[in-house]
Amino acid sequence: MGSMVRAIARATGPACVALALAGCPGFGDRTLEALVDGAPTWEAHVRPIFEVQCWSCHGERPAGGAPYALFTYEQAVTHAAAIEHQVVVENRMPPGLGLPNAERAVIAAWLDGGAPRGEPKMDATAPVPDAAPPDAGPLDATPPDMGPPPTWNGEIGPLLAGGCATEFCHDVDQPSSGLDLSTYAGFDAGGFSGDLRGGGDPAASLLIKRLRGIGGARMPLTGDPFTEAQIRLCEAWIRAGAPVGP
């Protein structure tokens, strides 16, 4: 697979030479070729890894002491040598965790192949950008009268606390993308991507789009996705003006 994979083999030992050929512990029988369906590219294979594993610190605006961003293809190529050393060879990033061997293999093969950009990978199972899932109805549809709207203090705050305001995600200590969802003030302030309210329109709300996986990765990135009922509850809250509640 080339010099990068050989570097991994030197760093991790013979047991993981199979990174590119026969899988690794926790990798099952899946080979690198099966994972990436051809030569890895930034858009299709590496960017999704960085989005989950690196952007909480190396995002559009570096946080948590990160010295630079790895948000764009150009930034990743500029820092390719550092990625090779700290991720592929030393496996020191993310701090204290490192990457799974399978993901290191993808990054190694990408670097070894000249770090091609490629075309964005289209997932036929993902929701169509800016369109609601077929069974969800229009995002801005007015639901039947269900009594008082949900509030942050009543339903929404605890819901987001359990799914979004967790460590290394959108908690107060190192909020990913500058967005703290542990408090109403954090929600109200928004993050690097802007306001979450969408002017009271669920179809324009960044919060709802992320929960549905519209126009970007579906949130939360880890754990179970929100159910349709939970998302509709958030939509009703946004439509009502995102009230704090008593």
Backbone as JSON, one array per atom type, in Angstrom:
{
  "sequence": "MGSMVRAIARATGPACVALALAGCPGFGDRTLEALVDGAPTWEAHVRPIFEVQCWSCHGERPAGGAPYALFTYEQAVTHAAAIEHQVVVENRMPPGLGLPNAERAVIAAWLDGGAPRGEPKMDATAPVPDAAPPDAGPLDATPPDMGPPPTWNGEIGPLLAGGCATEFCHDVDQPSSGLDLSTYAGFDAGGFSGDLRGGGDPAASLLIKRLRGIGGARMPLTGDPFTEAQIRLCEAWIRAGAPVGP",
  "N": [[0.83, -1.19, 0.0], [2.19, 1.08, 0.23], [4.37, 3.79, 1.39], [3.13, 5.08, 3.58], [1.44, 3.15, 4.79], [3.4, 1.32, 5.42], [4.68, 2.82, 7.34], [2.77, 2.84, 9.36], [2.83, 0.14, 9.99], [5.41, -0.11, 11.06], [5.05, 1.45, 13.32], [2.98, 0.26, 14.77], [3.35, -2.46, 14.82], [3.63, -5.95, 13.67], [1.1, -7.09, 13.87], [-0.76, -5.38, 12.83], [-0.17, -4.98, 10.18], [-2.0, -5.8, 8.44], [-3.7, -3.73, 8.0], [-4.2, -2.69, 5.44], [-4.6, -4.97, 4.0], [-5.8, -7.25, 5.24], [-7.54, -6.53, 7.27], [-8.06, -5.42, 10.74], [-7.92, -5.79, 14.4], [-11.18, -5.36, 15.57], [-11.89, -4.5, 13.14], [-12.91, -6.44, 11.73], [-13.62, -8.54, 8.94], [-13.33, -6.73, 6.96], [-11.6, -5.2, 4.39], [-9.28, -2.57, 3.51], [-9.76, -1.88, 0.85], [-12.41, -2.67, 0.58], [-13.63, -0.89, 2.26], [-13.19, 1.7, 1.17], [-13.72, 1.56, -1.53], [-12.01, 1.85, -3.83], [-9.33, 4.21, -4.57], [-8.67, 6.25, -1.77], [-10.2, 9.45, -1.22], [-10.21, 12.96, -0.36], [-12.82, 14.17, -0.21], [-14.67, 12.03, -0.26], [-13.81, 10.14, 1.66], [-11.83, 10.92, 3.63], [-12.5, 13.47, 4.67], [-15.04, 12.98, 6.02], [-14.08, 11.47, 8.2], [-12.42, 13.32, 9.5], [-14.36, 15.19, 10.17], [-15.87, 13.97, 12.18], [-13.9, 13.13, 14.03], [-11.97, 15.14, 14.38], [-12.81, 17.83, 14.06], [-13.9, 19.03, 16.32], [-11.88, 20.29, 17.59], [-10.04, 21.08, 15.53], [-11.64, 22.6, 13.79], [-13.56, 24.89, 11.73], [-12.98, 27.23, 13.05], [-10.29, 27.0, 15.02], [-10.23, 25.3, 18.18], [-9.89, 24.54, 21.7], [-7.12, 24.66, 22.05], [-6.0, 23.85, 19.67], [-3.62, 24.29, 17.06], [-4.14, 24.97, 14.41], [-6.51, 24.96, 11.68], [-8.31, 22.18, 10.24], [-10.26, 22.14, 8.38], [-10.85, 22.51, 5.7], [-10.08, 21.19, 2.43], [-7.74, 22.36, 1.4], [-6.45, 23.23, 3.72], [-5.95, 20.8, 4.99], [-4.17, 19.58, 3.19], [-2.06, 21.4, 3.33], [-1.14, 20.87, 5.89], [-0.27, 18.27, 5.73], [2.09, 16.86, 6.37], [2.19, 17.06, 9.16], [-0.15, 15.68, 9.78], [0.52, 13.15, 8.86], [2.62, 12.5, 10.65], [1.52, 12.81, 13.29], [-0.95, 11.51, 13.27], [-0.9, 9.19, 11.57], [1.63, 7.87, 12.02], [2.39, 8.29, 14.82], [-0.07, 8.17, 16.08], [-1.4, 10.0, 17.8], [-3.53, 11.67, 17.78], [-7.06, 11.92, 17.87], [-6.28, 13.73, 20.94], [-5.17, 11.66, 23.53], [-6.78, 9.6, 22.71], [-6.47, 8.75, 20.0], [-6.86, 7.36, 16.67], [-9.11, 4.84, 15.35], [-7.67, 1.89, 13.95], [-8.56, 1.24, 11.38], [-9.46, 3.69, 10.34], [-7.1, 5.13, 10.4], [-5.73, 3.72, 8.46], [-7.12, 4.43, 6.16], [-6.54, 7.18, 6.0], [-3.78, 7.01, 5.75], [-3.48, 5.69, 3.27], [-4.66, 7.59, 1.65], [-2.88, 9.79, 1.87], [-0.61, 8.54, 0.87], [-1.36, 8.18, -1.72], [-1.12, 10.64, -2.87], [-2.83, 12.49, -1.78], [-5.51, 13.04, -3.0], [-8.26, 15.15, -3.98], [-10.91, 14.54, -4.98], [-14.44, 13.82, -5.6], [-17.43, 14.89, -3.91], [-18.88, 12.39, -1.86], [-21.8, 10.7, -2.59], [-24.52, 9.6, -0.8], [-26.92, 7.32, -1.27], [-28.84, 6.65, 0.54], [-29.13, 8.78, 2.2], [-30.91, 11.7, 3.37], [-32.4, 13.89, 0.94], [-30.77, 16.92, 0.27], [-32.06, 19.81, 1.87], [-34.65, 18.9, 1.82], [-37.49, 17.34, 3.2], [-37.7, 14.12, 4.85], [-39.61, 11.51, 3.23], [-41.71, 10.54, 4.85], [-42.07, 12.45, 6.72], [-43.46, 14.75, 6.22], [-44.06, 18.21, 5.27], [-41.55, 20.4, 6.5], [-42.36, 22.8, 7.56], [-44.96, 22.45, 8.15], [-47.97, 23.07, 9.89], [-48.69, 21.68, 12.92], [-51.45, 19.83, 14.39], [-53.5, 21.3, 16.98], [-51.87, 21.06, 19.98], [-51.89, 21.88, 22.53], [-50.08, 23.79, 25.03], [-46.93, 25.03, 23.81], [-43.78, 23.23, 23.55], [-41.02, 23.88, 25.81], [-37.75, 25.22, 26.56], [-36.9, 24.8, 29.23], [-38.71, 22.89, 29.95], [-39.02, 20.58, 28.04], [-37.13, 20.62, 25.88], [-34.46, 21.38, 26.61], [-33.56, 19.25, 28.42], [-33.71, 17.17, 26.51], [-31.81, 17.88, 24.52], [-29.6, 17.95, 26.15], [-29.13, 15.28, 26.72], [-28.55, 14.21, 24.21], [-26.91, 15.92, 22.72], [-25.4, 17.89, 24.17], [-22.97, 16.78, 25.2], [-19.81, 15.42, 26.43], [-17.0, 16.5, 24.59], [-18.6, 17.21, 22.5], [-21.2, 19.28, 22.22], [-20.88, 20.57, 24.71], [-20.24, 22.73, 27.55], [-17.53, 23.04, 28.07], [-15.59, 22.47, 25.93], [-16.92, 23.36, 23.39], [-18.04, 21.92, 20.42], [-17.59, 23.26, 17.18], [-18.0, 25.75, 18.25], [-20.44, 25.81, 19.52], [-22.51, 25.71, 22.23], [-24.72, 23.67, 23.76], [-25.62, 23.19, 26.24], [-26.89, 25.05, 27.76], [-29.58, 27.45, 27.67], [-28.72, 29.98, 26.97], [-26.43, 29.38, 25.53], [-27.52, 28.04, 23.3], [-29.0, 30.2, 22.28], [-26.98, 31.95, 21.56], [-25.81, 30.65, 19.42], [-23.52, 29.08, 17.04], [-20.38, 28.65, 15.27], [-21.46, 28.27, 12.78], [-23.67, 29.84, 12.74], [-26.92, 31.27, 13.6], [-29.45, 29.28, 15.2], [-32.18, 29.3, 15.05], [-33.62, 29.9, 12.71], [-35.36, 31.95, 12.16], [-37.76, 31.24, 13.32], [-38.8, 29.37, 11.64], [-39.03, 26.04, 11.08], [-38.07, 24.77, 8.76], [-35.97, 26.32, 8.01], [-34.32, 26.3, 10.14], [-31.2, 25.72, 11.55], [-30.7, 23.93, 13.59], [-32.78, 22.01, 13.31], [-32.24, 21.1, 10.72], [-29.74, 19.87, 11.11], [-30.43, 17.84, 12.91], [-31.96, 16.28, 11.25], [-30.15, 15.58, 9.33], [-29.84, 17.13, 7.06], [-28.23, 18.81, 4.51], [-25.75, 18.38, 5.65], [-23.77, 16.48, 8.04], [-25.65, 14.13, 9.93], [-26.93, 14.84, 13.12], [-27.2, 13.71, 16.53], [-23.66, 12.95, 16.21], [-22.66, 10.7, 17.42], [-24.03, 7.9, 19.19], [-27.59, 7.23, 19.46], [-29.71, 8.42, 16.83], [-32.04, 11.19, 16.93], [-35.47, 10.46, 17.43], [-38.31, 10.49, 15.17], [-40.48, 11.6, 16.49], [-39.21, 13.07, 18.5], [-37.79, 14.93, 16.97], [-39.89, 16.29, 15.75], [-40.96, 17.44, 18.01], [-38.94, 19.28, 18.61], [-39.2, 20.85, 16.33], [-41.74, 21.95, 16.74], [-41.14, 23.5, 18.92], [-39.28, 25.35, 17.86], [-40.96, 26.6, 16.0], [-42.69, 27.86, 17.72], [-41.19, 29.92, 18.59], [-39.04, 29.24, 20.14], [-39.32, 29.16, 23.08], [-38.23, 29.88, 26.46], [-39.5, 29.12, 28.84], [-41.02, 28.47, 32.09]],
  "CA": [[0.0, 0.0, 0.0], [3.07, 2.23, 0.12], [5.16, 4.21, 2.53], [2.31, 5.42, 4.74], [1.04, 1.92, 5.47], [4.61, 0.76, 6.04], [4.93, 3.6, 8.55], [1.87, 2.32, 10.38], [3.31, -1.17, 10.39], [6.54, 0.08, 11.96], [4.62, 2.07, 14.57], [2.02, -0.55, 15.52], [3.77, -3.84, 14.88], [3.17, -6.83, 12.6], [-0.31, -7.48, 13.97], [-1.62, -4.47, 12.07], [0.21, -4.84, 8.77], [-3.23, -6.08, 7.7], [-4.52, -2.52, 7.82], [-4.61, -2.53, 4.05], [-4.72, -6.23, 3.3], [-6.66, -8.28, 5.82], [-8.3, -6.04, 8.41], [-7.42, -5.27, 12.04], [-8.87, -6.02, 15.48], [-12.27, -4.41, 15.51], [-12.08, -4.15, 11.74], [-13.58, -7.59, 11.14], [-13.06, -9.04, 7.69], [-13.37, -5.68, 5.94], [-10.31, -4.69, 3.97], [-9.29, -1.16, 3.13], [-10.39, -1.77, -0.45], [-13.86, -2.77, 0.75], [-14.1, 0.32, 2.94], [-13.13, 2.94, 0.4], [-14.19, 1.36, -2.9], [-11.06, 2.53, -4.7], [-8.36, 5.06, -3.9], [-9.34, 7.21, -0.89], [-10.13, 10.87, -1.55], [-10.61, 13.85, 0.73], [-14.25, 14.41, -0.14], [-15.47, 10.83, -0.02], [-13.37, 9.26, 2.72], [-11.04, 11.53, 4.71], [-13.26, 14.56, 5.29], [-15.98, 12.48, 7.03], [-13.33, 11.07, 9.4], [-12.02, 14.54, 10.18], [-15.55, 15.85, 10.7], [-16.25, 13.32, 13.44], [-12.8, 12.92, 14.96], [-11.01, 16.25, 14.5], [-13.33, 19.19, 13.94], [-14.22, 19.64, 17.6], [-10.73, 21.17, 17.88], [-9.47, 21.61, 14.29], [-12.74, 22.98, 12.93], [-13.43, 26.12, 10.96], [-12.23, 28.09, 13.97], [-9.66, 26.06, 15.95], [-10.6, 25.43, 19.59], [-9.24, 23.58, 22.58], [-5.67, 24.72, 21.94], [-5.53, 23.38, 18.36], [-2.86, 25.39, 16.46], [-4.57, 25.29, 13.06], [-7.75, 24.32, 11.24], [-8.28, 21.11, 9.24], [-11.66, 22.21, 7.97], [-10.94, 22.47, 4.25], [-9.09, 20.37, 1.73], [-6.48, 23.1, 1.3], [-5.81, 23.22, 5.03], [-5.46, 19.44, 5.25], [-2.98, 19.36, 2.36], [-0.99, 22.23, 3.89], [-0.62, 20.24, 7.11], [-0.18, 16.83, 5.47], [3.23, 16.29, 7.09], [1.8, 16.92, 10.56], [-1.14, 14.61, 9.84], [1.27, 11.88, 8.73], [3.39, 12.2, 11.85], [0.75, 12.73, 14.53], [-2.09, 10.6, 13.14], [-0.56, 7.9, 10.97], [2.78, 7.21, 12.65], [2.36, 8.32, 16.27], [-1.44, 7.95, 16.54], [-1.59, 10.85, 18.97], [-4.7, 12.5, 17.6], [-7.36, 12.93, 18.87], [-5.46, 13.59, 22.15], [-5.55, 10.66, 24.51], [-7.63, 8.57, 22.13], [-6.0, 8.22, 18.74], [-7.89, 6.93, 15.73], [-9.17, 3.41, 15.07], [-6.7, 1.49, 12.93], [-9.18, 1.28, 10.05], [-9.47, 5.07, 9.88], [-5.7, 5.47, 10.13], [-5.36, 3.12, 7.18], [-7.71, 5.24, 5.09], [-5.76, 8.41, 5.9], [-2.46, 6.64, 5.24], [-3.58, 5.42, 1.83], [-4.95, 8.88, 1.0], [-1.62, 10.53, 1.78], [0.31, 7.8, 0.01], [-1.82, 8.33, -3.1], [-0.99, 12.02, -3.31], [-3.89, 13.29, -1.15], [-6.45, 13.59, -3.99], [-9.48, 15.77, -3.44], [-12.07, 13.73, -5.34], [-15.77, 14.4, -5.65], [-18.22, 14.54, -2.72], [-19.52, 11.08, -1.91], [-23.25, 10.78, -2.47], [-25.12, 8.45, -0.12], [-28.28, 7.19, -1.78], [-29.78, 6.48, 1.65], [-29.22, 10.01, 2.98], [-32.0, 12.6, 2.94], [-32.06, 14.85, -0.1], [-30.54, 18.22, 0.91], [-33.12, 20.8, 1.91], [-35.96, 18.29, 1.61], [-37.88, 16.52, 4.34], [-37.93, 12.71, 4.55], [-40.95, 11.33, 2.67], [-42.75, 10.28, 5.84], [-42.06, 13.47, 7.76], [-44.31, 15.88, 5.87], [-43.32, 19.46, 5.14], [-40.95, 20.82, 7.75], [-43.05, 23.96, 8.1], [-46.39, 22.15, 8.31], [-48.48, 23.41, 11.21], [-49.3, 20.49, 13.5], [-52.72, 20.08, 15.06], [-53.39, 21.92, 18.3], [-51.39, 20.09, 20.96], [-51.79, 22.55, 23.81], [-48.94, 24.69, 25.17], [-45.74, 24.56, 23.08], [-42.66, 22.81, 24.4], [-40.11, 24.94, 26.24], [-36.38, 24.78, 26.87], [-36.82, 24.27, 30.59], [-39.58, 21.74, 30.12], [-38.72, 19.38, 27.25], [-36.04, 20.69, 24.9], [-33.16, 21.39, 27.28], [-33.15, 17.88, 28.79], [-33.55, 16.35, 25.31], [-30.52, 18.21, 23.92], [-28.55, 17.6, 27.11], [-28.83, 13.85, 26.61], [-28.08, 13.8, 22.89], [-26.0, 16.85, 22.04], [-24.52, 18.62, 25.07], [-22.15, 15.77, 25.86], [-18.38, 15.7, 26.4], [-16.36, 16.55, 23.26], [-19.56, 17.63, 21.48], [-21.68, 20.65, 22.41], [-20.94, 20.93, 26.11], [-19.74, 24.07, 27.83], [-16.08, 23.1, 28.23], [-14.96, 22.61, 24.62], [-18.06, 23.17, 22.48], [-17.73, 21.67, 19.01], [-18.05, 24.32, 16.28], [-18.33, 26.93, 19.03], [-21.85, 25.75, 19.9], [-22.81, 25.13, 23.53], [-26.14, 23.37, 23.89], [-25.9, 22.8, 27.62], [-27.71, 26.1, 28.36], [-30.37, 28.22, 26.71], [-27.88, 31.08, 26.5], [-25.56, 28.83, 24.49], [-28.36, 27.87, 22.1], [-29.37, 31.51, 21.77], [-25.79, 32.56, 20.96], [-25.45, 29.96, 18.18], [-22.13, 28.65, 16.91], [-19.64, 29.18, 14.13], [-22.29, 28.2, 11.58], [-24.71, 30.85, 12.8], [-28.12, 31.16, 14.42], [-30.13, 27.99, 15.07], [-33.62, 29.45, 15.1], [-34.22, 29.96, 11.39], [-36.45, 32.91, 12.15], [-38.99, 30.59, 13.73], [-39.23, 28.44, 10.58], [-38.28, 24.79, 11.2], [-37.4, 24.41, 7.5], [-34.75, 27.12, 7.9], [-33.58, 26.17, 11.39], [-30.0, 24.89, 11.47], [-30.86, 22.84, 14.55], [-33.63, 20.96, 12.72], [-31.53, 20.52, 9.58], [-28.71, 18.95, 11.6], [-31.08, 16.66, 13.5], [-32.46, 15.45, 10.14], [-29.08, 15.25, 8.39], [-30.06, 17.87, 5.83], [-27.17, 19.76, 4.22], [-24.55, 18.08, 6.43], [-23.84, 15.24, 8.81], [-26.78, 14.04, 10.86], [-26.57, 14.96, 14.53], [-25.83, 13.65, 17.02], [-22.75, 12.1, 15.45], [-22.52, 9.44, 18.14], [-25.26, 7.52, 19.87], [-28.79, 7.06, 18.64], [-30.3, 9.65, 16.3], [-33.33, 11.56, 17.5], [-36.62, 9.84, 16.78], [-39.15, 11.43, 14.45], [-41.28, 12.31, 17.48], [-38.35, 14.04, 19.17], [-37.49, 16.01, 16.02], [-41.11, 17.09, 15.61], [-41.06, 18.24, 19.23], [-38.02, 20.41, 18.4], [-39.81, 21.71, 15.3], [-42.82, 22.71, 17.38], [-40.49, 24.49, 19.79], [-38.75, 26.41, 16.98], [-42.11, 27.3, 15.41], [-43.29, 28.68, 18.76], [-40.27, 31.0, 18.96], [-38.02, 28.7, 21.04], [-39.5, 29.76, 24.41], [-37.46, 29.33, 27.58], [-40.42, 28.46, 29.77], [-40.86, 28.84, 33.5]],
  "C": [[0.87, 1.24, 0.0], [3.67, 2.64, 1.43], [4.33, 4.51, 3.75], [1.91, 4.17, 5.51], [2.24, 1.24, 6.09], [4.95, 1.51, 7.31], [4.03, 3.13, 9.68], [2.38, 0.98, 10.89], [4.49, -1.05, 11.34], [6.08, 0.58, 13.32], [3.76, 1.13, 15.41], [2.39, -2.02, 15.59], [3.13, -4.7, 13.83], [1.68, -7.15, 12.67], [-1.21, -6.6, 13.15], [-1.09, -4.18, 10.68], [-1.02, -5.03, 7.91], [-4.15, -4.88, 7.57], [-5.05, -2.41, 6.41], [-4.95, -3.84, 3.37], [-5.72, -7.2, 3.91], [-7.39, -7.81, 7.07], [-7.48, -5.97, 9.67], [-8.41, -5.63, 13.13], [-9.93, -4.94, 15.49], [-12.65, -4.01, 14.1], [-12.8, -5.29, 11.03], [-12.86, -8.08, 9.91], [-13.0, -7.98, 6.61], [-11.97, -5.2, 5.64], [-10.43, -3.21, 3.66], [-10.0, -0.98, 1.8], [-11.91, -1.8, -0.33], [-14.42, -1.5, 1.38], [-14.2, 1.5, 2.0], [-13.56, 2.79, -1.04], [-13.31, 2.12, -3.89], [-10.1, 3.38, -3.89], [-9.09, 6.08, -3.02], [-9.17, 8.64, -1.4], [-10.56, 11.68, -0.33], [-12.13, 13.91, 0.88], [-15.03, 13.17, 0.3], [-15.09, 10.08, 1.24], [-12.7, 9.95, 3.9], [-11.82, 12.63, 5.42], [-14.28, 14.05, 6.31], [-15.29, 12.02, 8.31], [-12.95, 12.31, 10.2], [-13.22, 15.22, 10.84], [-15.93, 15.29, 12.05], [-15.12, 13.38, 14.46], [-11.98, 14.17, 15.27], [-11.63, 17.63, 14.62], [-13.74, 19.81, 15.25], [-13.1, 20.57, 18.04], [-10.22, 21.86, 16.62], [-10.57, 21.99, 13.3], [-12.48, 24.29, 12.2], [-12.7, 27.19, 11.76], [-11.62, 27.18, 15.03], [-10.03, 26.36, 17.4], [-9.79, 24.43, 20.39], [-7.73, 23.55, 22.45], [-5.12, 24.23, 20.62], [-4.8, 24.54, 17.64], [-3.32, 25.79, 15.07], [-5.86, 24.53, 12.75], [-7.45, 23.2, 10.23], [-9.68, 20.99, 8.67], [-11.83, 22.07, 6.47], [-9.87, 21.55, 3.67], [-7.74, 21.06, 1.7], [-5.73, 23.11, 2.63], [-5.22, 21.84, 5.34], [-4.2, 19.16, 4.45], [-1.8, 20.16, 2.9], [-0.34, 21.55, 5.09], [-0.48, 18.72, 6.95], [0.96, 16.18, 6.25], [2.89, 16.08, 8.56], [0.77, 15.81, 10.73], [-0.43, 13.25, 9.78], [1.95, 11.52, 10.05], [2.5, 11.92, 13.06], [-0.4, 11.73, 14.47], [-1.65, 9.22, 12.67], [0.53, 7.18, 11.74], [2.64, 7.14, 14.16], [0.98, 7.99, 16.85], [-1.73, 8.71, 17.83], [-2.82, 11.73, 18.88], [-5.91, 11.63, 17.25], [-6.59, 12.67, 20.16], [-6.03, 12.56, 23.12], [-6.36, 9.51, 23.96], [-6.99, 7.91, 20.91], [-7.18, 7.83, 17.86], [-7.96, 5.41, 15.66], [-8.23, 3.07, 13.91], [-7.29, 1.56, 11.52], [-9.16, 2.7, 9.49], [-8.05, 5.57, 9.61], [-5.25, 4.92, 8.78], [-5.9, 3.93, 6.02], [-6.89, 6.51, 4.89], [-4.37, 8.13, 5.34], [-2.5, 6.42, 3.74], [-3.88, 6.7, 1.05], [-3.67, 9.69, 0.83], [-0.66, 9.86, 0.8], [-0.08, 7.93, -1.46], [-1.76, 9.75, -3.61], [-2.06, 12.94, -2.78], [-4.87, 13.88, -2.16], [-7.7, 14.15, -3.34], [-10.71, 14.94, -3.73], [-13.35, 14.53, -5.38], [-16.53, 14.02, -4.38], [-18.92, 13.21, -2.9], [-21.01, 11.23, -1.68], [-23.77, 9.48, -1.87], [-26.59, 8.36, -0.53], [-29.31, 7.05, -0.66], [-29.95, 7.76, 2.45], [-30.37, 10.87, 2.49], [-31.51, 13.54, 1.86], [-31.87, 16.21, 0.56], [-31.73, 19.15, 0.75], [-34.5, 20.21, 1.56], [-36.27, 17.4, 2.8], [-37.96, 15.06, 3.93], [-39.37, 12.49, 4.12], [-42.04, 11.17, 3.72], [-42.86, 11.39, 6.87], [-43.04, 14.6, 7.48], [-43.48, 17.14, 5.75], [-42.8, 19.92, 6.49], [-41.72, 21.97, 8.38], [-44.55, 23.7, 8.26], [-46.82, 22.47, 9.73], [-49.18, 22.19, 11.8], [-50.64, 20.82, 14.12], [-52.48, 20.67, 16.45], [-53.02, 20.86, 19.33], [-51.22, 20.76, 22.32], [-50.58, 23.46, 23.84], [-47.72, 24.15, 24.42], [-44.67, 24.07, 24.03], [-41.76, 24.0, 24.73], [-38.73, 24.35, 26.49], [-36.33, 24.13, 28.25], [-37.67, 23.02, 30.78], [-39.12, 20.49, 29.39], [-37.42, 19.45, 26.46], [-34.66, 20.64, 25.54], [-32.7, 20.0, 27.68], [-32.92, 16.98, 27.58], [-32.18, 16.61, 24.67], [-29.37, 17.86, 24.85], [-28.14, 16.14, 26.96], [-28.24, 13.45, 25.28], [-27.01, 14.66, 22.29], [-24.98, 17.5, 22.97], [-23.68, 17.67, 25.9], [-20.67, 16.1, 25.68], [-17.83, 15.54, 24.98], [-17.35, 16.9, 22.15], [-19.98, 19.06, 21.75], [-21.89, 20.96, 23.88], [-20.23, 22.26, 26.33], [-18.22, 24.14, 27.82], [-15.33, 23.31, 26.92], [-16.03, 22.4, 23.55], [-17.63, 23.02, 21.03], [-18.36, 22.76, 18.16], [-18.5, 25.57, 17.03], [-19.76, 26.95, 19.54], [-22.03, 25.0, 21.21], [-24.31, 24.92, 23.64], [-26.49, 22.89, 25.29], [-26.77, 23.84, 28.33], [-28.51, 26.8, 27.26], [-29.55, 29.37, 26.14], [-26.94, 30.61, 25.4], [-26.32, 28.6, 23.2], [-28.64, 29.22, 21.46], [-28.2, 32.19, 21.07], [-25.43, 31.92, 19.63], [-23.98, 29.56, 18.18], [-21.48, 29.27, 15.7], [-20.5, 29.2, 12.86], [-23.47, 29.15, 11.61], [-25.86, 30.51, 13.73], [-28.84, 29.84, 14.15], [-31.63, 28.12, 14.87], [-34.3, 29.42, 13.73], [-35.38, 30.92, 11.32], [-37.78, 32.32, 12.56], [-39.54, 29.61, 12.71], [-38.42, 27.15, 10.7], [-37.52, 24.41, 9.93], [-36.09, 25.16, 7.34], [-33.86, 26.98, 9.13], [-32.39, 25.23, 11.22], [-30.08, 23.72, 12.44], [-31.66, 21.7, 13.93], [-32.92, 20.3, 11.54], [-30.48, 19.52, 10.05], [-29.33, 17.7, 12.21], [-31.59, 15.72, 12.41], [-31.36, 15.05, 9.17], [-29.24, 15.94, 7.06], [-28.94, 18.89, 5.64], [-25.91, 19.53, 5.02], [-24.74, 16.79, 7.18], [-25.02, 15.27, 9.77], [-26.26, 14.07, 12.29], [-27.62, 14.24, 15.38], [-24.97, 12.66, 16.24], [-22.57, 10.74, 16.1], [-23.82, 9.14, 18.89], [-26.42, 7.43, 18.9], [-29.27, 8.39, 18.08], [-31.62, 9.95, 16.99], [-34.44, 10.85, 16.73], [-37.42, 10.92, 16.05], [-39.99, 12.24, 15.43], [-40.46, 13.38, 18.18], [-38.03, 15.22, 18.25], [-38.72, 16.9, 15.84], [-41.35, 17.95, 16.86], [-40.16, 19.47, 19.12], [-38.57, 21.37, 17.36], [-40.92, 22.57, 15.9], [-42.25, 23.8, 18.28], [-39.94, 25.66, 18.97], [-39.89, 27.25, 16.43], [-42.76, 28.25, 16.43], [-42.38, 29.82, 19.21], [-39.21, 30.56, 19.95], [-38.14, 29.29, 22.44], [-38.66, 29.08, 25.48], [-38.35, 28.54, 28.52], [-40.15, 28.87, 31.2], [-39.72, 28.09, 34.16]]
}
